[in-house]
PDB file of C-alpha atoms in Angstrom:
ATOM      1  CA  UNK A   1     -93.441 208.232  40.068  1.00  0.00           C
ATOM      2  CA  UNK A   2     -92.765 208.693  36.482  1.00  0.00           C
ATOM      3  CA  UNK A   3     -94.227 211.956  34.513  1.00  0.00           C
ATOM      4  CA  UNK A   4     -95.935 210.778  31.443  1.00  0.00           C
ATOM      5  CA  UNK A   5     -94.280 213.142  28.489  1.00  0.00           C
ATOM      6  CA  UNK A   6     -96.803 215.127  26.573  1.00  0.00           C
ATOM      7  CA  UNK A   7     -95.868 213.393  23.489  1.00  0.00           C
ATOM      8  CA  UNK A   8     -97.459 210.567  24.827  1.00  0.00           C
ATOM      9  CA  UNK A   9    -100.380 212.592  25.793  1.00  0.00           C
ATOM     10  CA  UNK A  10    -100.473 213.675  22.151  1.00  0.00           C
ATOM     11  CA  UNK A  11     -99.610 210.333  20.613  1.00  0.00           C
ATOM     12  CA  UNK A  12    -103.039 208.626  22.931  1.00  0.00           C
ATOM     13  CA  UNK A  13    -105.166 211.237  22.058  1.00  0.00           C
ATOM     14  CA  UNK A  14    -104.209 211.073  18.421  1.00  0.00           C
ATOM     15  CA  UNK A  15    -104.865 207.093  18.487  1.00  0.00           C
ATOM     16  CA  UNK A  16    -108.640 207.357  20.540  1.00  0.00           C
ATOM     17  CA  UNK A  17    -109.617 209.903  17.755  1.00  0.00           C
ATOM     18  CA  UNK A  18    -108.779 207.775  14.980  1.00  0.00           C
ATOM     19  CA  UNK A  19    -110.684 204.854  17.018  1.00  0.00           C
ATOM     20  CA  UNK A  20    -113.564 207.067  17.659  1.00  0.00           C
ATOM     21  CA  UNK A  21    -113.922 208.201  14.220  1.00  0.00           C
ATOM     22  CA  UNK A  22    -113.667 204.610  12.980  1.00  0.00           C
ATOM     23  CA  UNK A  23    -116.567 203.767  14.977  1.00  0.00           C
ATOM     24  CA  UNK A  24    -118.512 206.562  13.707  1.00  0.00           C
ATOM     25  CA  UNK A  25    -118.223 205.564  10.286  1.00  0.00           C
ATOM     26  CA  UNK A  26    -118.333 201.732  10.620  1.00  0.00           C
ATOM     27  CA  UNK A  27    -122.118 203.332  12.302  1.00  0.00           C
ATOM     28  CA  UNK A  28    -122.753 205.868   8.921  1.00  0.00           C
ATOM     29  CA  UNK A  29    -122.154 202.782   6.972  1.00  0.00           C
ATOM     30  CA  UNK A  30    -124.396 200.666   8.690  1.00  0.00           C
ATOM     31  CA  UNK A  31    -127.124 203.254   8.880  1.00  0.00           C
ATOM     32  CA  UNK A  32    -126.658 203.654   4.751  1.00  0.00           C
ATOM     33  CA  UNK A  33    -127.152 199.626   4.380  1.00  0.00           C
ATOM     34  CA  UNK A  34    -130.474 200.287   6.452  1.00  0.00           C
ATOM     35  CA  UNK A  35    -131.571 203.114   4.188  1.00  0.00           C
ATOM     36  CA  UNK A  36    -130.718 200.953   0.819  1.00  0.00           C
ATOM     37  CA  UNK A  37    -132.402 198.064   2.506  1.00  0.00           C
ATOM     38  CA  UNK A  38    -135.419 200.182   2.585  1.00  0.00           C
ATOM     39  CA  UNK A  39    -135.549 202.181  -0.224  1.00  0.00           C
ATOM     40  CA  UNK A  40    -135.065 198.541  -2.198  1.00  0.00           C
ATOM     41  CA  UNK A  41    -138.465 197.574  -0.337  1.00  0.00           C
ATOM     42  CA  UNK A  42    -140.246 200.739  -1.390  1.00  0.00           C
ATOM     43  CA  UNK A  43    -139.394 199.866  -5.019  1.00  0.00           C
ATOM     44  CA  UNK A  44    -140.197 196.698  -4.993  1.00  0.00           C
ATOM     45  CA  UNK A  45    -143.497 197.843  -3.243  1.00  0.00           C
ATOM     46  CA  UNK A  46    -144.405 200.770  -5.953  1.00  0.00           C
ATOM     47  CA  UNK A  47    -144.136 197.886  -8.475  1.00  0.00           C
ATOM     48  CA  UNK A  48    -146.597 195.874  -7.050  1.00  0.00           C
ATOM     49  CA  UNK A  49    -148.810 198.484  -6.378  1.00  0.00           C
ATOM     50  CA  UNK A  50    -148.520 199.331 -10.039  1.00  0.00           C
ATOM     51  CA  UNK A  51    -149.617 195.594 -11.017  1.00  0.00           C
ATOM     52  CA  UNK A  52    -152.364 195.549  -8.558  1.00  0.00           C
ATOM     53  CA  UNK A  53    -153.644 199.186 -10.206  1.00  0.00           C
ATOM     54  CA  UNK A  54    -153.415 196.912 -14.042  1.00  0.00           C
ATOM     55  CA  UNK A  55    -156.530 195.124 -12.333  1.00  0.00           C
ATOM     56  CA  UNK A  56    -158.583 198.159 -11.667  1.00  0.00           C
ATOM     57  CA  UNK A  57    -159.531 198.123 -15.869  1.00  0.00           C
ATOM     58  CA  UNK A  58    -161.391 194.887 -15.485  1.00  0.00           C
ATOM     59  CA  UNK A  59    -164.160 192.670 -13.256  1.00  0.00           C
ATOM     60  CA  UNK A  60    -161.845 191.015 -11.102  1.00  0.00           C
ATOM     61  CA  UNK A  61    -159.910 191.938  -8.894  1.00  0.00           C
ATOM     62  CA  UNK A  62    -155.947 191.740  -7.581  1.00  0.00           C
ATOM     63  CA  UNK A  63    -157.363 189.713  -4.302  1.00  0.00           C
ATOM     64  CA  UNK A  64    -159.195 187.498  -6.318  1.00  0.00           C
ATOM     65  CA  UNK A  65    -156.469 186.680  -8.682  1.00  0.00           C
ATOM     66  CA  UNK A  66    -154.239 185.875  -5.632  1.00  0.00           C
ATOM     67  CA  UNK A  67    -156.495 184.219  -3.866  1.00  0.00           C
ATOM     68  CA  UNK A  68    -157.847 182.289  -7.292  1.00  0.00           C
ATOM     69  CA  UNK A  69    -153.962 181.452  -8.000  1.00  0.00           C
ATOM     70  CA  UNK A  70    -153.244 180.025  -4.493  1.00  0.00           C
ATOM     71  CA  UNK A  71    -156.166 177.577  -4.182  1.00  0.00           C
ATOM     72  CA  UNK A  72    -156.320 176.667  -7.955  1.00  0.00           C
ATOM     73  CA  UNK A  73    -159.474 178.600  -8.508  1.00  0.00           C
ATOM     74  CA  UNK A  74    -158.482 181.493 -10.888  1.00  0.00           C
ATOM     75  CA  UNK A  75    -158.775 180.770 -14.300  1.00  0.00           C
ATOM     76  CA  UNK A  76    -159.567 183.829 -15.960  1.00  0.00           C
ATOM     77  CA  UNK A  77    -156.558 184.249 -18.883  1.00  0.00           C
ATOM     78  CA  UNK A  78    -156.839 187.822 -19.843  1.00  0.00           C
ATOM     79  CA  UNK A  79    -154.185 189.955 -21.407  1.00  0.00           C
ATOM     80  CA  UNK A  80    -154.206 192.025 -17.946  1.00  0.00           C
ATOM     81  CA  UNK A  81    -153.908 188.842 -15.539  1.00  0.00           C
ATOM     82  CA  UNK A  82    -151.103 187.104 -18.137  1.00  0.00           C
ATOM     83  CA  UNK A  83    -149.140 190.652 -18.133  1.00  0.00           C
ATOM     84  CA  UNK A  84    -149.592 190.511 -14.281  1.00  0.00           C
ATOM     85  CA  UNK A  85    -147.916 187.275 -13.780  1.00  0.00           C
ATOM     86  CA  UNK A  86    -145.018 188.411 -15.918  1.00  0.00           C
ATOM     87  CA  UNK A  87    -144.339 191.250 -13.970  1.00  0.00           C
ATOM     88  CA  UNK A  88    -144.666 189.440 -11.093  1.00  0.00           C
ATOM     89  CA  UNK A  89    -141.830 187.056 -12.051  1.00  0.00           C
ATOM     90  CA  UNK A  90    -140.081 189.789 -13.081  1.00  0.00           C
ATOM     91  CA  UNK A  91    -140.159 191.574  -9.674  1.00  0.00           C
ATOM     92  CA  UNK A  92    -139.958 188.027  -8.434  1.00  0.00           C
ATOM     93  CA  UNK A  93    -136.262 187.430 -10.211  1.00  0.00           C
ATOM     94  CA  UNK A  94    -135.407 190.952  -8.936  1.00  0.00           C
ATOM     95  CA  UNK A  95    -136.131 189.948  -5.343  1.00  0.00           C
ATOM     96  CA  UNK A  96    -133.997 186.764  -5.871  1.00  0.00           C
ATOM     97  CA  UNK A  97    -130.735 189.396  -6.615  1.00  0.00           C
ATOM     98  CA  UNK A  98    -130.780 191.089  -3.810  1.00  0.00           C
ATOM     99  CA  UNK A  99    -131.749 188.436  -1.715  1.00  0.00           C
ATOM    100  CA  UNK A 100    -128.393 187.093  -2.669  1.00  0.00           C
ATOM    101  CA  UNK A 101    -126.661 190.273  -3.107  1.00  0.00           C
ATOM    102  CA  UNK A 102    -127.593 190.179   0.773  1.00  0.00           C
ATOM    103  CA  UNK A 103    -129.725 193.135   0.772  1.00  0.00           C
ATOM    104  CA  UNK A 104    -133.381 191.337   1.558  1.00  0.00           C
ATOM    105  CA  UNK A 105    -133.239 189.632   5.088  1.00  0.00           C
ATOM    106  CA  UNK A 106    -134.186 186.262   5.441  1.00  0.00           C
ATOM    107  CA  UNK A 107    -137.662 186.952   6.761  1.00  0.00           C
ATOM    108  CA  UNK A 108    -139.010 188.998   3.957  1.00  0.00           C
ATOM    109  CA  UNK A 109    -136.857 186.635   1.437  1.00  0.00           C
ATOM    110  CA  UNK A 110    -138.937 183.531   2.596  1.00  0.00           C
ATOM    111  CA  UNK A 111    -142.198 185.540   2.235  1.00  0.00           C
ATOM    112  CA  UNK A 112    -141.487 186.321  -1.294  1.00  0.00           C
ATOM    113  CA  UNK A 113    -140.087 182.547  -2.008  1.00  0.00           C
ATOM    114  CA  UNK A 114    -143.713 181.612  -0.553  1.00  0.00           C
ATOM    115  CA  UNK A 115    -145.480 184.392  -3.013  1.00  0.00           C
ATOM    116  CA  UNK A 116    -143.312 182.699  -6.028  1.00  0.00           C
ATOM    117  CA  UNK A 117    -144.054 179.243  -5.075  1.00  0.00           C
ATOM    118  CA  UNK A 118    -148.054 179.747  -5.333  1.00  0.00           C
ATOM    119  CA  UNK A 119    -147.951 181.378  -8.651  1.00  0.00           C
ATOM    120  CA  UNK A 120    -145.530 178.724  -9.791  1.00  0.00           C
ATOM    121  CA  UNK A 121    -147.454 175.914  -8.559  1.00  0.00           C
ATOM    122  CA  UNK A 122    -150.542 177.755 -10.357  1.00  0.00           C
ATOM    123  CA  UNK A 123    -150.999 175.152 -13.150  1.00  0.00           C
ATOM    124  CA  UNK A 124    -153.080 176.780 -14.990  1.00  0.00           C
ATOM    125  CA  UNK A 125    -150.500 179.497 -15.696  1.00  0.00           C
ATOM    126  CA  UNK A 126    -147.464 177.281 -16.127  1.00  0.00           C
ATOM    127  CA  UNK A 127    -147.110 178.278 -19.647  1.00  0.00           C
ATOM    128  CA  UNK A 128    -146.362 181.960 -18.898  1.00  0.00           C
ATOM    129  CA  UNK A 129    -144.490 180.860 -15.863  1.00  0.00           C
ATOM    130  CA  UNK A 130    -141.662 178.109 -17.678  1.00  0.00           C
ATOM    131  CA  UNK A 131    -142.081 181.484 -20.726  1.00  0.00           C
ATOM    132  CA  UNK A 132    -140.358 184.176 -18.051  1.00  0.00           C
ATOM    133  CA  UNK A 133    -138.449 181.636 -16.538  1.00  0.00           C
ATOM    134  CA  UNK A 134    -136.774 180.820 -19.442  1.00  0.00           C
ATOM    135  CA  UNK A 135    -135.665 184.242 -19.377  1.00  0.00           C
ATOM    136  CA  UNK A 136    -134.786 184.627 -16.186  1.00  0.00           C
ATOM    137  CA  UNK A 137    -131.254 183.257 -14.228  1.00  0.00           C
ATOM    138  CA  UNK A 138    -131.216 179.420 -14.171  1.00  0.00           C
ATOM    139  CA  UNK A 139    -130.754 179.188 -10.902  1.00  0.00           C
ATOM    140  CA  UNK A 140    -134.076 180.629  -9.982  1.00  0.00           C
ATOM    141  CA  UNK A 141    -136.006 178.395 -11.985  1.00  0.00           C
ATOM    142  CA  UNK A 142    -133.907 175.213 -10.255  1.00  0.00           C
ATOM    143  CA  UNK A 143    -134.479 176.664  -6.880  1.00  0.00           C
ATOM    144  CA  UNK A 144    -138.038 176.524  -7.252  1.00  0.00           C
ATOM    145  CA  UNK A 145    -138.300 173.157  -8.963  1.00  0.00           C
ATOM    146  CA  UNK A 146    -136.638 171.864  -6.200  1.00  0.00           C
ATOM    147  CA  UNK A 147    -138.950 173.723  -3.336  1.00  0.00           C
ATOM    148  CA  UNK A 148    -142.523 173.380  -5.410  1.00  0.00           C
ATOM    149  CA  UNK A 149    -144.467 170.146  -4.401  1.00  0.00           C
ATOM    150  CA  UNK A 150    -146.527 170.330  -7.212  1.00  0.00           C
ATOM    151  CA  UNK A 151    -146.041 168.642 -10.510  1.00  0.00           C
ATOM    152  CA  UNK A 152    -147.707 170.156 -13.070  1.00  0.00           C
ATOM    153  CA  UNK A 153    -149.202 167.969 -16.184  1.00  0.00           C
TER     154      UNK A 153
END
């Protein structure tokens, strides 16, 4: 039987530390994308907490305005509820970056398509809505002409 030179020894250990260390930061790297993923949620969230807390100055509240907007009821046209739905479309063309910068998953992306589809399909606020969109990427605004089933007047 042939003695294996400890060269070779040398030379195998060398190459299963450079795997193993390889591994270990393909896993730091994944772990970091996890972290980004959520600290982009916990923005996102803060903002939305912040436009829900705009609603606290008047009679109505956040719920109702949601609620209101989904099932055509809402038709109060304040200052606060028209500054709302801007900054909604705003965190709206946010979410549409990094949902194709591939840092939203699919399952929270289709929830927030749903959110932007009710306030788009909100009639009654289609004038601030085609206002922001015209400021926002062109793509967005096709994406959700093509998804809405509502025609607005």
């Amino acid at each position: 039987m042939k003695r294996i030179s400890l060269d070779v020894w040398i030379q195998l250990i060398g190459m299963f530390s450079i795997v193993v260390s390889l591994l270990f930061v393909g896993l730091q790297m994944q772990q970091s994308q996890t972290i980004a993923l959520a600290s982009q949620q916990q923005a996102r969230t803060e903002v939305l907490v912040d436009i829900i807390g705009a609603f606290d100055e008047g009679n109505k509240s956040f719920v109702d305005f949601i609620s209101g907007t989904v099932d055509g009821t809402y038709f109060d046209d304040s200052n606060v509820v028209r500054d709302a739905i801007w900054q909604l479309w705003m965190l709206y063309e946010n979410d549409f970056l990094q949902y194709k910068l591939g840092l939203m998953d699919n399952e929270v992306w289709e929830a927030k398509l749903n959110a932007m589809l009710a306030i788009y399909n909100a009639c009654n606020f289609r004038d601030i809505t085609e206002l922001v969109l015209g400021f926002s990427t062109a793509e967005l605004s096709v994406l959700l002409g093509k998804t809405s089933q509502i025609q607005c007047p």
